[in-house]
Every structure is written in structure tokens, then in C-alpha cells.
Short mmCIF file of C-alpha atoms (C1' of nucleotides) in Angstrom, two decimals:
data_model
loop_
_atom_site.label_atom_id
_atom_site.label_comp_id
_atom_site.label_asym_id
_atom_site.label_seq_id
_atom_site.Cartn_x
_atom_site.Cartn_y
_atom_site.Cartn_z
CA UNK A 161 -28.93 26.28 -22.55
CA UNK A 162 -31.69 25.15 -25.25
CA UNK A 163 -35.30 25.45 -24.99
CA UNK A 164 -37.36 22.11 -25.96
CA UNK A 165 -39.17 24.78 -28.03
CA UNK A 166 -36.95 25.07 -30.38
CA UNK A 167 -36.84 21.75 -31.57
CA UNK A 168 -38.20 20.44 -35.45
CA UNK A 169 -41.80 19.28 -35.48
CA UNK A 170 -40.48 15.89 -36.74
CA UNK A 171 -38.82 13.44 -34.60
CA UNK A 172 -37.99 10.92 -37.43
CA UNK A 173 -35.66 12.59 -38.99
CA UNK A 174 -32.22 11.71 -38.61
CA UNK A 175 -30.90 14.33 -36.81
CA UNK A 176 -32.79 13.59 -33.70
CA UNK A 177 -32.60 16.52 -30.40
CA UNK A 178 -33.65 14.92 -27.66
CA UNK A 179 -35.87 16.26 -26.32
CA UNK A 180 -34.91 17.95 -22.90
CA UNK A 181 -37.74 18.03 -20.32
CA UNK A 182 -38.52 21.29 -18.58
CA UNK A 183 -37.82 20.58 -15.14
CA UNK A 184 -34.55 18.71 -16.04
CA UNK A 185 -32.48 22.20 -15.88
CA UNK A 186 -34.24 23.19 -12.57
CA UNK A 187 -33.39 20.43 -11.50
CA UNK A 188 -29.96 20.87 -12.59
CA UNK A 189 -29.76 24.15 -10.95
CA UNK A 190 -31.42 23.27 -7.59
CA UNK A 191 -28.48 20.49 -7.41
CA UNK A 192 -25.46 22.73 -8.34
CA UNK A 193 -26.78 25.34 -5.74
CA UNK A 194 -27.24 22.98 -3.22
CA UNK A 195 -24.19 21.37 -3.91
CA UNK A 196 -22.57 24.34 -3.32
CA UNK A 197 -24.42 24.89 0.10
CA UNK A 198 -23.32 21.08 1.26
CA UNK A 199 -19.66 21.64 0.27
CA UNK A 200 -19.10 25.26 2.27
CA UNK A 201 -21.25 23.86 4.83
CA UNK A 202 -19.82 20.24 5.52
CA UNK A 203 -17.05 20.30 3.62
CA UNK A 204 -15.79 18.71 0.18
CA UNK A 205 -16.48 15.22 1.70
CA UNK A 206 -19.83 15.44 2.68
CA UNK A 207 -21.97 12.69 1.26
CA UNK A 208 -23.82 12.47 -2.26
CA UNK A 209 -26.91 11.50 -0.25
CA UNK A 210 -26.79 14.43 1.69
CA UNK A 211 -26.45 16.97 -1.59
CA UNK A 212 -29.37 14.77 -2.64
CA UNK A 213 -31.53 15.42 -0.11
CA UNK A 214 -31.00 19.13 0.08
CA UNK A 215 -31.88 19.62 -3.61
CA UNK A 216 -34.74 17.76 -2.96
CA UNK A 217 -34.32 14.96 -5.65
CA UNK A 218 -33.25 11.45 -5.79
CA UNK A 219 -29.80 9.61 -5.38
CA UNK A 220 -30.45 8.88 -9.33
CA UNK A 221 -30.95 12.46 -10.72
CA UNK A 222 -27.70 13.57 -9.50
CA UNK A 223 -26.36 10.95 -10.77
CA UNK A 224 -27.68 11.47 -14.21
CA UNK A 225 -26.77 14.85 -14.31
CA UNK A 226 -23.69 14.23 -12.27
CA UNK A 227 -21.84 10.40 -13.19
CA UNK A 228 -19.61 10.77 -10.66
CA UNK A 229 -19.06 12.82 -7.83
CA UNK A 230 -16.03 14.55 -9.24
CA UNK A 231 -18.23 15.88 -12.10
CA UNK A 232 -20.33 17.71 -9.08
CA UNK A 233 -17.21 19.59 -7.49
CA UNK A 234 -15.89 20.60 -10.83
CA UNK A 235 -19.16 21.63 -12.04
CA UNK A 236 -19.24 24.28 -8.54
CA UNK A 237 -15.50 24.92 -8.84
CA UNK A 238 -16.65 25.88 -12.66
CA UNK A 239 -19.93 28.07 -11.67
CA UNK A 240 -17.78 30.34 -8.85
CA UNK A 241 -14.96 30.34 -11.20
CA UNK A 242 -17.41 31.87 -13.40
CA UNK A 243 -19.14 34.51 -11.07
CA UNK A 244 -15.71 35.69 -10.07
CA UNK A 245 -14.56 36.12 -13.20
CA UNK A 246 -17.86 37.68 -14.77
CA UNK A 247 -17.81 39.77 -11.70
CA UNK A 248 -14.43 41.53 -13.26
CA UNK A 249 -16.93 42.91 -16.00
CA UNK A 250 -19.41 44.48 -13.07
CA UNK A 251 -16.47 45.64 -11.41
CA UNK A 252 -15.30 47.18 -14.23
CA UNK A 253 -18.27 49.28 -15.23
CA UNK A 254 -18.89 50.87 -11.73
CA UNK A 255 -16.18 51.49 -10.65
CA UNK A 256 -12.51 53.43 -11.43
CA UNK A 257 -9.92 51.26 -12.88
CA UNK A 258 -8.14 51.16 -9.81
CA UNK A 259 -10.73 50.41 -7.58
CA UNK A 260 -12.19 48.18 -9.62
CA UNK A 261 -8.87 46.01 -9.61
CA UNK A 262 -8.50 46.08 -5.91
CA UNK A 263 -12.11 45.36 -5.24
CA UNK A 264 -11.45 42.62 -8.02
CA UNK A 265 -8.22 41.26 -5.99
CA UNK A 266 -10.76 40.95 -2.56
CA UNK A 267 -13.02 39.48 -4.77
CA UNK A 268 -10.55 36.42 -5.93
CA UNK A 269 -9.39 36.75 -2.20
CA UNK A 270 -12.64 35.62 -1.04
CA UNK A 271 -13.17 32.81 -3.67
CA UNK A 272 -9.90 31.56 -2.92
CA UNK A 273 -10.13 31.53 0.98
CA UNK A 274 -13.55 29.50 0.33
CA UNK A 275 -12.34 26.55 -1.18
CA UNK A 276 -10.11 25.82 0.69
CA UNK A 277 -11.11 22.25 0.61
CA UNK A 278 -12.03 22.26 -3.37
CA UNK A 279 -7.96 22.87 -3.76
CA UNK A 280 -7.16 20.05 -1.78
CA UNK A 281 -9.12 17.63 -3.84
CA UNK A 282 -7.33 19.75 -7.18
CA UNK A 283 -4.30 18.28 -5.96
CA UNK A 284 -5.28 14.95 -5.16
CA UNK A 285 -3.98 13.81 -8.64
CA UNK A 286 -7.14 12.48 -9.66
CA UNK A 287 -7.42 12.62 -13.17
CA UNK A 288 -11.00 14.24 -13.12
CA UNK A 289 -9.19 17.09 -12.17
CA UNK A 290 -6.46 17.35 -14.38
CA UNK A 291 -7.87 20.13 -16.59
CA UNK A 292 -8.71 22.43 -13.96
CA UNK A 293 -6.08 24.05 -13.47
CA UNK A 294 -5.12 25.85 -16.83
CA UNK A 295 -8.93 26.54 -17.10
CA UNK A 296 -9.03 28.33 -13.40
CA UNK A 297 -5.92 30.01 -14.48
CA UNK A 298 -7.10 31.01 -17.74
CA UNK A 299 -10.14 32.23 -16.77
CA UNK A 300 -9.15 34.32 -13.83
CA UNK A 301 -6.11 34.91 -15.50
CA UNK A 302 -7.81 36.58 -18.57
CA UNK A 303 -10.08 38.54 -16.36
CA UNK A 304 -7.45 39.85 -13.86
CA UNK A 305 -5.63 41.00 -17.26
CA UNK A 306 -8.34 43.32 -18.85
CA UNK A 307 -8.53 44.84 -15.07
CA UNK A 308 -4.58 45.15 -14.95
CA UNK A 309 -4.13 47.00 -18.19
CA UNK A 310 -7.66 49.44 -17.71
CA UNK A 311 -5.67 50.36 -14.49
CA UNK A 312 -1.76 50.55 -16.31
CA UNK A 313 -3.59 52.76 -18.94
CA UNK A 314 -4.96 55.43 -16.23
CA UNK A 315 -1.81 55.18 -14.91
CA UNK A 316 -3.38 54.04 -11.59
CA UNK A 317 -0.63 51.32 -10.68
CA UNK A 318 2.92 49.98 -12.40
CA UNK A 319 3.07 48.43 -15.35
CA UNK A 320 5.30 45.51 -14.83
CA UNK A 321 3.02 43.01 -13.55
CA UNK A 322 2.00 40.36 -14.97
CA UNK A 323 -1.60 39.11 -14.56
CA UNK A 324 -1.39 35.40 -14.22
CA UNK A 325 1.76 36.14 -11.65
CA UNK A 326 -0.43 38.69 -9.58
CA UNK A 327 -3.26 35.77 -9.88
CA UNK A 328 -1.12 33.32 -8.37
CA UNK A 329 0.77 36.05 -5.42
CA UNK A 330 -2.68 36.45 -4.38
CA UNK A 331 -3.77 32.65 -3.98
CA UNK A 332 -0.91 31.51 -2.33
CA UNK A 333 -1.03 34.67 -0.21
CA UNK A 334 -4.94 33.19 0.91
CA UNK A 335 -3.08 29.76 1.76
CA UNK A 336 -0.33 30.04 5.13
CA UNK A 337 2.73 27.21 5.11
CA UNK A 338 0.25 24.46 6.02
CA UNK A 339 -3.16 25.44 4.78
CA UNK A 340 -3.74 27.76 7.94
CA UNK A 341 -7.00 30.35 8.37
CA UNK A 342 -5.69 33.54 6.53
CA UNK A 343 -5.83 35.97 9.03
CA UNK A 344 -3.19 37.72 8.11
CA UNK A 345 -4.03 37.49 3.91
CA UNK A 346 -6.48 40.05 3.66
CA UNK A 347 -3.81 42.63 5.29
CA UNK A 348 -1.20 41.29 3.10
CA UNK A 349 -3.83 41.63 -0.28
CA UNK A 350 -4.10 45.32 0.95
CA UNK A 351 -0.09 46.27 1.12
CA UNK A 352 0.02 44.13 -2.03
CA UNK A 353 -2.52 46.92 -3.53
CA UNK A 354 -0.69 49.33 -2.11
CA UNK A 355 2.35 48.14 -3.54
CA UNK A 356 0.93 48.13 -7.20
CA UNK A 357 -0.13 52.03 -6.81
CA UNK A 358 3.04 52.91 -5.31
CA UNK A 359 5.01 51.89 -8.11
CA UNK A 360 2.60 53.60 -10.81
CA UNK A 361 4.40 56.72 -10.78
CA UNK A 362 7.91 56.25 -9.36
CA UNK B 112 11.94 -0.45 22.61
CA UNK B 113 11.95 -2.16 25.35
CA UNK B 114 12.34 -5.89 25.76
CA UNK B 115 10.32 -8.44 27.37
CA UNK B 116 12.90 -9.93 29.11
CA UNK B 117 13.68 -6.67 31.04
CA UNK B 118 10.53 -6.91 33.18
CA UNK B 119 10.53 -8.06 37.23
CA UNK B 120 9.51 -11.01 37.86
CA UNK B 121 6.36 -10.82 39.70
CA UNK B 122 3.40 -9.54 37.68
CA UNK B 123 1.42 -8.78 40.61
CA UNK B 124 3.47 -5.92 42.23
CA UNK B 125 1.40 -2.56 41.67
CA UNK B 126 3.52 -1.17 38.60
CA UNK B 127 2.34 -3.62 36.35
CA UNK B 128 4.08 -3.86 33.47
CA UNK B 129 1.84 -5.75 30.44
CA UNK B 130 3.64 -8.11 29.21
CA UNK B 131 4.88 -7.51 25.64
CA UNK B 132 4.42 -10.60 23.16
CA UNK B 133 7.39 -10.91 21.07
CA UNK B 134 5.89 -11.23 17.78
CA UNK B 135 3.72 -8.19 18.29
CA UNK B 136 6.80 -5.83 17.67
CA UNK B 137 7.31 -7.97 14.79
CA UNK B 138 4.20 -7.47 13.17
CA UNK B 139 4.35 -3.73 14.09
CA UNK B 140 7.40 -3.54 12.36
CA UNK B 141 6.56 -5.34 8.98
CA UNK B 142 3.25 -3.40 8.95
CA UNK B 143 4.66 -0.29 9.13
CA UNK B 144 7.43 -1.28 6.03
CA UNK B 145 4.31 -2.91 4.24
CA UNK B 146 1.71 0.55 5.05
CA UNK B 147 4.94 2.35 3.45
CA UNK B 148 5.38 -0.09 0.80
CA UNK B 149 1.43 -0.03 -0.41
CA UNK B 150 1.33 3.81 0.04
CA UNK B 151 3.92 4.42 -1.85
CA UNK B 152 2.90 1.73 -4.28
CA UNK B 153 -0.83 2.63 -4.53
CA UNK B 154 -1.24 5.91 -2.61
CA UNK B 155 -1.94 7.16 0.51
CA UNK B 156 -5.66 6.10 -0.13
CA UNK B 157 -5.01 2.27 -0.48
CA UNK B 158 -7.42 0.08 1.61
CA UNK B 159 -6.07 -1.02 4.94
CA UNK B 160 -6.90 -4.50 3.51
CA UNK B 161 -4.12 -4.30 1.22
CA UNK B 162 -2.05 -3.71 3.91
CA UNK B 163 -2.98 -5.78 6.38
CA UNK B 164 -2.63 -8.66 3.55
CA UNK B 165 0.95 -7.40 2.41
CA UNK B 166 2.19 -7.78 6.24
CA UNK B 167 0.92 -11.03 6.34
CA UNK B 168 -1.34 -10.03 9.35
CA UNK B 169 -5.34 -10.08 9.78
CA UNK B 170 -7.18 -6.77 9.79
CA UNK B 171 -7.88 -7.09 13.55
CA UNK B 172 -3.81 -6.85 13.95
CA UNK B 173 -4.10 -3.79 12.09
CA UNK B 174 -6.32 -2.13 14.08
CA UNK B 175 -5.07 -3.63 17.02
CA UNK B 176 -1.73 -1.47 16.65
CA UNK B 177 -3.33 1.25 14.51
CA UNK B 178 -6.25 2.24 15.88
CA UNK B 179 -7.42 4.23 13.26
CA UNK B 180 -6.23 4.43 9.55
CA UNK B 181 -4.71 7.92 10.02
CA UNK B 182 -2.48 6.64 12.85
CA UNK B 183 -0.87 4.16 10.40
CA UNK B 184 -0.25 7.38 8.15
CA UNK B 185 1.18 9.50 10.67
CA UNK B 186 3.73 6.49 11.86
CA UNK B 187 4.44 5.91 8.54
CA UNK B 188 5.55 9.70 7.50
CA UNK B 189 7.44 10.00 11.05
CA UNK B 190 9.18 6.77 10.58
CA UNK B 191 10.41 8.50 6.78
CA UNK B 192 10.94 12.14 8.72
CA UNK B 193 13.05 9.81 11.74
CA UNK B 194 15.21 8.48 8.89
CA UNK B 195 15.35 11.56 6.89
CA UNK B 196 16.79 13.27 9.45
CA UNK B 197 18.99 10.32 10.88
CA UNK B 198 20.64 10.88 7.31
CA UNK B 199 22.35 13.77 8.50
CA UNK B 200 24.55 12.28 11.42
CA UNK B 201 25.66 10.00 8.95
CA UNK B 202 26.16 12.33 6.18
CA UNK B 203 27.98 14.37 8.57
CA UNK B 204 30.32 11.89 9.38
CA UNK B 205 31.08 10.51 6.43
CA UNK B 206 31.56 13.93 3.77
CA UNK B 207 32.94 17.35 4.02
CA UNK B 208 30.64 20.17 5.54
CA UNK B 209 29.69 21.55 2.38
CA UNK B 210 29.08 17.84 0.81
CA UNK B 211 27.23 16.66 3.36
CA UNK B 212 24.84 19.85 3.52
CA UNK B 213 23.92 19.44 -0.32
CA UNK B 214 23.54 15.82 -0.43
CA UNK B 215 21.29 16.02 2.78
CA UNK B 216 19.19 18.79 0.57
CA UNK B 217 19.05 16.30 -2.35
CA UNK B 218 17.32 13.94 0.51
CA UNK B 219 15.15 16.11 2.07
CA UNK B 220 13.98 16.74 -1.84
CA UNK B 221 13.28 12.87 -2.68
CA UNK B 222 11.45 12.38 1.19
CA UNK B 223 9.31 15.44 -0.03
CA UNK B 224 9.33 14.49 -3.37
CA UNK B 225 7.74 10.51 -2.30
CA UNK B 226 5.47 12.54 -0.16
CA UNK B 227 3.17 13.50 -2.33
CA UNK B 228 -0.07 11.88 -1.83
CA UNK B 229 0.85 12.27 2.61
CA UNK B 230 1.42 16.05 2.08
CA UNK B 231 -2.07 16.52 0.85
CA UNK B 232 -3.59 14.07 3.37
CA UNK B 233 -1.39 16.42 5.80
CA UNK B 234 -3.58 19.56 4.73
CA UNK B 235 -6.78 17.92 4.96
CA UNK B 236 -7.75 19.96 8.11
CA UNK B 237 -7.69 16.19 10.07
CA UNK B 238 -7.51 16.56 13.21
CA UNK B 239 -5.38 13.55 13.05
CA UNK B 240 -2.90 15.25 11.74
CA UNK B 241 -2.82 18.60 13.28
CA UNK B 242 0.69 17.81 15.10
CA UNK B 243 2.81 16.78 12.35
CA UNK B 244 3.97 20.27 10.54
CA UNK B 245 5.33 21.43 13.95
CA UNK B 246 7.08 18.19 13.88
CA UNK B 247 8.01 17.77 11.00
CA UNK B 248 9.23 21.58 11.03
CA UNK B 249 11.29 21.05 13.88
CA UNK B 250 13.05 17.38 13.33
CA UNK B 251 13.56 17.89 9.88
CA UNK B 252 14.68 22.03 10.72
CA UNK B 253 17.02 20.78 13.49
CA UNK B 254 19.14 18.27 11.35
CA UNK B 255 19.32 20.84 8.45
CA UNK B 256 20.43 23.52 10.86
CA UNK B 257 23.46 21.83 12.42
CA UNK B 258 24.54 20.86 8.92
CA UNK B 259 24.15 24.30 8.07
CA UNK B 260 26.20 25.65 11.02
CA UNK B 261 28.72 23.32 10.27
CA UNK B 262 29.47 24.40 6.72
CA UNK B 263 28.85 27.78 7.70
CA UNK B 264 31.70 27.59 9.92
CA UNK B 265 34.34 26.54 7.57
CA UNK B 266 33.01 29.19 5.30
CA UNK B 267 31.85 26.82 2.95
CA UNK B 268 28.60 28.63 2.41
CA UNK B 269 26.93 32.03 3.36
CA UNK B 270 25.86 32.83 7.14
CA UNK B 271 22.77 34.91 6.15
CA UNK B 272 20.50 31.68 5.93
CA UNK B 273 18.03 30.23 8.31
CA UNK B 274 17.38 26.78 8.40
CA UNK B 275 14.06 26.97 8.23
CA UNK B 276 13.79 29.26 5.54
CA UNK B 277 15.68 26.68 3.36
CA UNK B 278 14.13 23.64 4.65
CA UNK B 279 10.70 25.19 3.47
CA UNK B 280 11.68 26.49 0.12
CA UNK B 281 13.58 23.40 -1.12
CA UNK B 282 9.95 21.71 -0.31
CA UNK B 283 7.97 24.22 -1.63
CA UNK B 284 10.09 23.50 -4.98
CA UNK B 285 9.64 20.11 -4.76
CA UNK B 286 5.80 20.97 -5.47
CA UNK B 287 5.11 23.03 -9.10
CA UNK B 288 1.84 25.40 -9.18
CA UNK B 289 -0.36 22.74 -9.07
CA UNK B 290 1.38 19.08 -7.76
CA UNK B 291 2.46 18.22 -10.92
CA UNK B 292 6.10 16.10 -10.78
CA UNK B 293 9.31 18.01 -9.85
CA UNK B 294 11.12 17.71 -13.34
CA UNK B 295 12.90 20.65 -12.63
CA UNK B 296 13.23 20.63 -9.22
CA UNK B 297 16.31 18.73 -8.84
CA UNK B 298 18.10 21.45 -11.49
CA UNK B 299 16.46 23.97 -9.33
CA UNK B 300 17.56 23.03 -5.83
CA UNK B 301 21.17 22.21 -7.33
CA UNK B 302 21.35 25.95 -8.54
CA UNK B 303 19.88 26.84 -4.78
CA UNK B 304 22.77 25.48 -3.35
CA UNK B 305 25.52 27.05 -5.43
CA UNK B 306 23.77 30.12 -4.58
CA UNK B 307 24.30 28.65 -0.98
CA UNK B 308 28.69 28.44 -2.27
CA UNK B 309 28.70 31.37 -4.26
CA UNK B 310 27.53 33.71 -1.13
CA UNK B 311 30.27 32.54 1.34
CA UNK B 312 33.30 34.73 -0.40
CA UNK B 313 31.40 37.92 -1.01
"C1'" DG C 91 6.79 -30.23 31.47
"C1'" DA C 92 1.67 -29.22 32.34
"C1'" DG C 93 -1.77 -26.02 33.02
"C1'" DA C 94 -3.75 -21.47 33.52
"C1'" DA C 95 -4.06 -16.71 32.27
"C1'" DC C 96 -4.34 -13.61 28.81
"C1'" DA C 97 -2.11 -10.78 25.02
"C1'" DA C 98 -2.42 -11.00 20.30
"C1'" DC C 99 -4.55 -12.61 16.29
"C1'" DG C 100 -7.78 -13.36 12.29
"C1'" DG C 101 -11.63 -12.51 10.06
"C1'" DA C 102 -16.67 -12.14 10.21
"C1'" DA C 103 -19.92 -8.53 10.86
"C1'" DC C 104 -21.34 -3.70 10.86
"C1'" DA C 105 -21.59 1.08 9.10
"C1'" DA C 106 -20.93 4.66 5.81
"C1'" DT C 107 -20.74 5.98 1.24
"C1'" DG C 108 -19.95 5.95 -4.00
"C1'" DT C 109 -22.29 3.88 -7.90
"C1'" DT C 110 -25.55 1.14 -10.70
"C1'" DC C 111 -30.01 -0.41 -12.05
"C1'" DC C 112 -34.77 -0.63 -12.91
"C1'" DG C 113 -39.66 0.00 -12.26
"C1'" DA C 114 -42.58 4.13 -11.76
"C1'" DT C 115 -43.76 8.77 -13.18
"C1'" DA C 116 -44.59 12.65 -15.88
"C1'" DT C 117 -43.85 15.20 -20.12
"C1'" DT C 118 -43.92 15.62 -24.92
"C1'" DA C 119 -45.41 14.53 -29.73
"C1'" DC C 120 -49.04 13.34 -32.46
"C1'" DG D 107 -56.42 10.83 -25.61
"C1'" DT D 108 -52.60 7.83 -26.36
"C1'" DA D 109 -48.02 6.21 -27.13
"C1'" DA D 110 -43.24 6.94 -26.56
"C1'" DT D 111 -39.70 7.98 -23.66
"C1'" DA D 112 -36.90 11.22 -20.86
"C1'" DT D 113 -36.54 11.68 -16.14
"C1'" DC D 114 -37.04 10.34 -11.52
"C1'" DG D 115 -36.63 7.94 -6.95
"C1'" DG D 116 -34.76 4.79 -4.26
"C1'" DA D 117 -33.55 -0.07 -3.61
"C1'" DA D 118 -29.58 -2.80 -4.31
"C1'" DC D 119 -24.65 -3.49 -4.88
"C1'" DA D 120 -19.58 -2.70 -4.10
"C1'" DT D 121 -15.94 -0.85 -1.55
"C1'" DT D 122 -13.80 0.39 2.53
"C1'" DG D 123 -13.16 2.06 7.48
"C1'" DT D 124 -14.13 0.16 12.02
"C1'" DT D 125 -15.76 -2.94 15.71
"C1'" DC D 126 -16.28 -7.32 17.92
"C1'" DC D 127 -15.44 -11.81 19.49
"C1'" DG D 128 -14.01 -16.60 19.40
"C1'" DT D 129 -9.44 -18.74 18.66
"C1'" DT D 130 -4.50 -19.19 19.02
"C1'" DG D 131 -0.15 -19.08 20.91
"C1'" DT D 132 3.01 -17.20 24.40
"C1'" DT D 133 4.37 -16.48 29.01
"C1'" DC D 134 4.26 -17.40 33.79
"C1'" DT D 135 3.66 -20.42 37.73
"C1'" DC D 136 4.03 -24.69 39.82
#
DNA sequence: GAGAACAACGGAACAATGTTCCGATATTAC
DNA sequence: GTAATATCGGAACATTGTTCCGTTGTTCTC
């Protein structure tokens, strides 16, 4: 987030920055993408080594950027929790309110339907998880709202939803009785949609 | 099942029935009590050392009955889902229609309930485990339906409910947002079922 | 009851994988 | 250019699932 450039010309003084090398963050970067690469690919299981080798670095630079392996799944849960929300803002300046909320709503449907395994290790009760949860919901949560009331305000679709319940009809929608392939969810998103206009003007 | 004793007496007639030690049912049995013991105890993820070392057995003995560590899972849940849904003979012999239908419900909630850590093995996308839900659907949705029927009948509750449909929501309360514990779920599933009363004298 | 056959057993050995550790490397400050 | 040190790579370690095999004890035959 900091450049090394930035830093005092002293180093003896007591507020000491470390000093962050330059190829550190690439580093950092080149993991988290191909973290993200390993886990759609092989699945939340798939071996540290293997993330390792795809990135290109050593077993002991993930592990210094990464001290366990938990860190690594939250920190990819955390970076698509972050394009889908900052892709509410996109959303929101090209297109209508209403289409940018359904487009929005395909958008989480996608995100949700791809981590499929990620959620299973939410729920594992491991306590590396354990914040998670309010931040996904917050996060989404906030972004779904400012989408929600641009559309209420246009009078585009009712006005007695709330956004964190809409958030979580549309990931359990993504999720069948046992963890099933959604075929059906995408339809289901869409009458949902549907449903939301329908009611904007009873 | 079947004993030892029951087999012909020459061993070299073409149906050749191995002969069953009689200790090996033994230790089948007390692994499967210690497997539930230590998964209940330390999770569903506790080394099949501790196990094998609870029952008193050698690891070899383990694998010897479960081949792999899933299979000791699976046997473990179905033994719980066996006696789960044994519970309603007996609770139908021994309370009123209506009694026996909610106290079976307050079981089925405490089987789900201990099932915490084997639910989310369940959705791991195993293989291993692909042919419990149906299973467990359809054990568990029998016994609840002919207790249902039964206090339908005597118009102890309302006729409009499938067995199914209540077997899955009383364990889909069992389980909050995210996993966390059911605190409210007994209140919950209590107010379920005098919805079940009220509806029977509309 | 003695002996043979062999099912069952126990645990060492192997394989896969998460994690730690440390010498080697490369970057930065001066 | 040189020293300091952040960063790196991968060997080494720990844990755990799984396999393998020599040993043990039961059952059957005589």
C-alpha cells in the first residue's frame, strides 16, 4: 500500500519503517492470484506446495506473507469480496438503477456459485474464520443497499426489501438442500428480479 | 448379524462362507461407539489414531473394518440416523400421537444439532459421501411421516404438511446463517410445532 | 487334546501435506 | 563500494491417512 520511497532518510530514529522491498508486493500479488487460480481449479484443499509453485516462489514466501494457510483463503475470499462489491460502484455508473441492481444480483450470483468450497471451510468452525462472516455480510450488504435504494428512488422495484435479507435470498438460492450444482438458481435469481419490479408499482 | 455358529459344517462345499471371528464384531462394535465418542469429543477431523487407541484396537484393525477414514464417518452418522429413527417406534408406543410427534422433533433437532462437524463433511462434494442425503432423507422422512399420519389422524395436528418439508426445515433451523449454535432453535422448533396444534381446528 | 489353517490383529513403514527454520540472495542505505 | 538486513528458497520436521507384513489367537479337523 506504501512505497519504500516514502520513507525518512534516517533509519536511527526511533520510529523505524521497515523498509519494504520492491518485489515483496509482486510477490504478494503473483501469490493471491495464483492462489485464486489453485483454489477454482483444484479446489479449497489443494496443497500449499502446489499454490507455491504456480506463483513461482518458494514454500517460505508464502509463508511469510501467508502464516498459515487459512490466512491465504481469507485473503482470496477478501480480494473477490472486494471486486464484487466495488463492482456495485461500476455497475452503478453505467447502467439504470434497475439494471444495474439485477446485473449486480448475477454478479453476487456468480461469486457465490464459485466458492462453493470457500463456504464450506467458513463453516468449518475454525476460528480463523470467525470474522468472516459479518465482514462478507457487511460488505456486500452495504453495497447491495446503495443499489437497492438508487432503484426504490426511480421507483424501479418495491420498497420493502431489505438489503442484507435480499443478500442472503440470493446465496442460499445459489446453494440446493445439499450443496447441489445450481442449475436451477440463475432462473430462480431472474423471477426473484422479476418479483422486485413487479411489486414497484402495485 | 449373523452368528458364527450358524454356518454348515464343511468349509469346503462351494458356498463358502468365511468364517467370522467372534471378537471381530466386538471390535467393530466398540470402534464404532469409540469413532462416535472421539468425533463428537474432538470433531469429525480427529486422527484415526485417537480412535483406534480409544477402542483399544491397533490401527491395522481400523483399517481392517474401515477401509478408509470416510467409511468410519458414514457408519458412524447411519448408526445415529438408525437410532434416530428407531426412536420413533418407541416413541410411538409409549406417548399419545401428538406427544410422540413433538418429542421425536425435539430428537431429530439434538441428532442434527450433534451433527455439526458430519453435516459439513457431508457437503464436501466426497464422493464418499454422495449416498447419504438420499438416505438420510428417506429413513429419517419415513419415521417422521408415520408419526405425522398418526397424529394427523386423530386430528391432533394439521393435514396440510409433508414430512419432508418438516423434516428439512426443523434441520435447517437447527443451523443459524452461518453454523453458529442453535440457541434459539429449540424456542423456535417448539413454536413450529404449536403451529403444527394450532392448524388442526381451523 | 494336538496340530494346521487362516482370519484378525498390531504397529512399523510409507506418503502427502501443513509448518518451521536457516543459510543464501538481493536490495537498500550510506 | 560496502554493510545491514529484508526476503527468498527449499530442506527438514510434525502430523496424519494409508499400506504392508509378521504375529497372534481362534476355529476346524483328526
Amino acid at each position: 500500500m506504501k512505497t519504500p520511497s516514502t520513507r525518512a532518510t534516517k533509519k536511527s530514529t526511533a520510529t523505524k519503517l521497515p523498509p519494504v522491498r520492491a518485489h515483496a508486493k509482486q510477490n504478494l500479488s503473483a501469490l493471491l492470484s495464483a492462489a485464486a487460480e489453485v483454489f477454482a481449479t483444484s479446489g479449497v484443499d489443494a496443497p500449499v506446495r502446489e499454490i507455491a509453485e504456480r506463483a513461482g516462489v518458494g514454500l517460505g514466501t508464502v509463508y511469510r506473507h501467508f502464516p498459515q494457510r487459512s490466512d491465504l483463503i481469507v485473503a482470496v475470499l477478501q480480494s473477490h469480496v472486494e471486486a464484487c462489491s466495488d463492482a456495485a460502484a461500476v455497475l452503478t455508473s453505467e447502467y439504470e438503477p434497475e439494471e444495474a441492481l439485477a446485473r449486480w444480483l448475477h454478479r453476487l450470483m456468480d461469486f457465490v456459485g464459485a466458492k462453493r468450497g470457500l463456504a464450506t471451510a467458513l463453516h468449518s468452525g475454525d476460528p480463523a474464520y470467525a470474522a468472516l462472516p459479518g465482514y462478507v455480510m457487511e460488505r456486500l450488504g452495504g453495497a447491495l443497499r446503495k443499489l437497492l435504494d438508487r432503484a426504490i428512488a426511480v421507483k424501479a422495484v418495491r420498497s420493502d426489501i431489505d438489503a442484507e435479507e435480499l443478500l442472503w435470498t440470493v446465496a442460499t438460492m445459489c446453494r440446493g438442500p445439499y450443496g447441489e450444482k445450481p442449475a436451477y438458481a440463475r432462473k430462480m435469481v431472474d423471477v426473484l428480479i422479476d418479483g422486485l419490479r413487479y411489486g414497484a408499482n402495485p
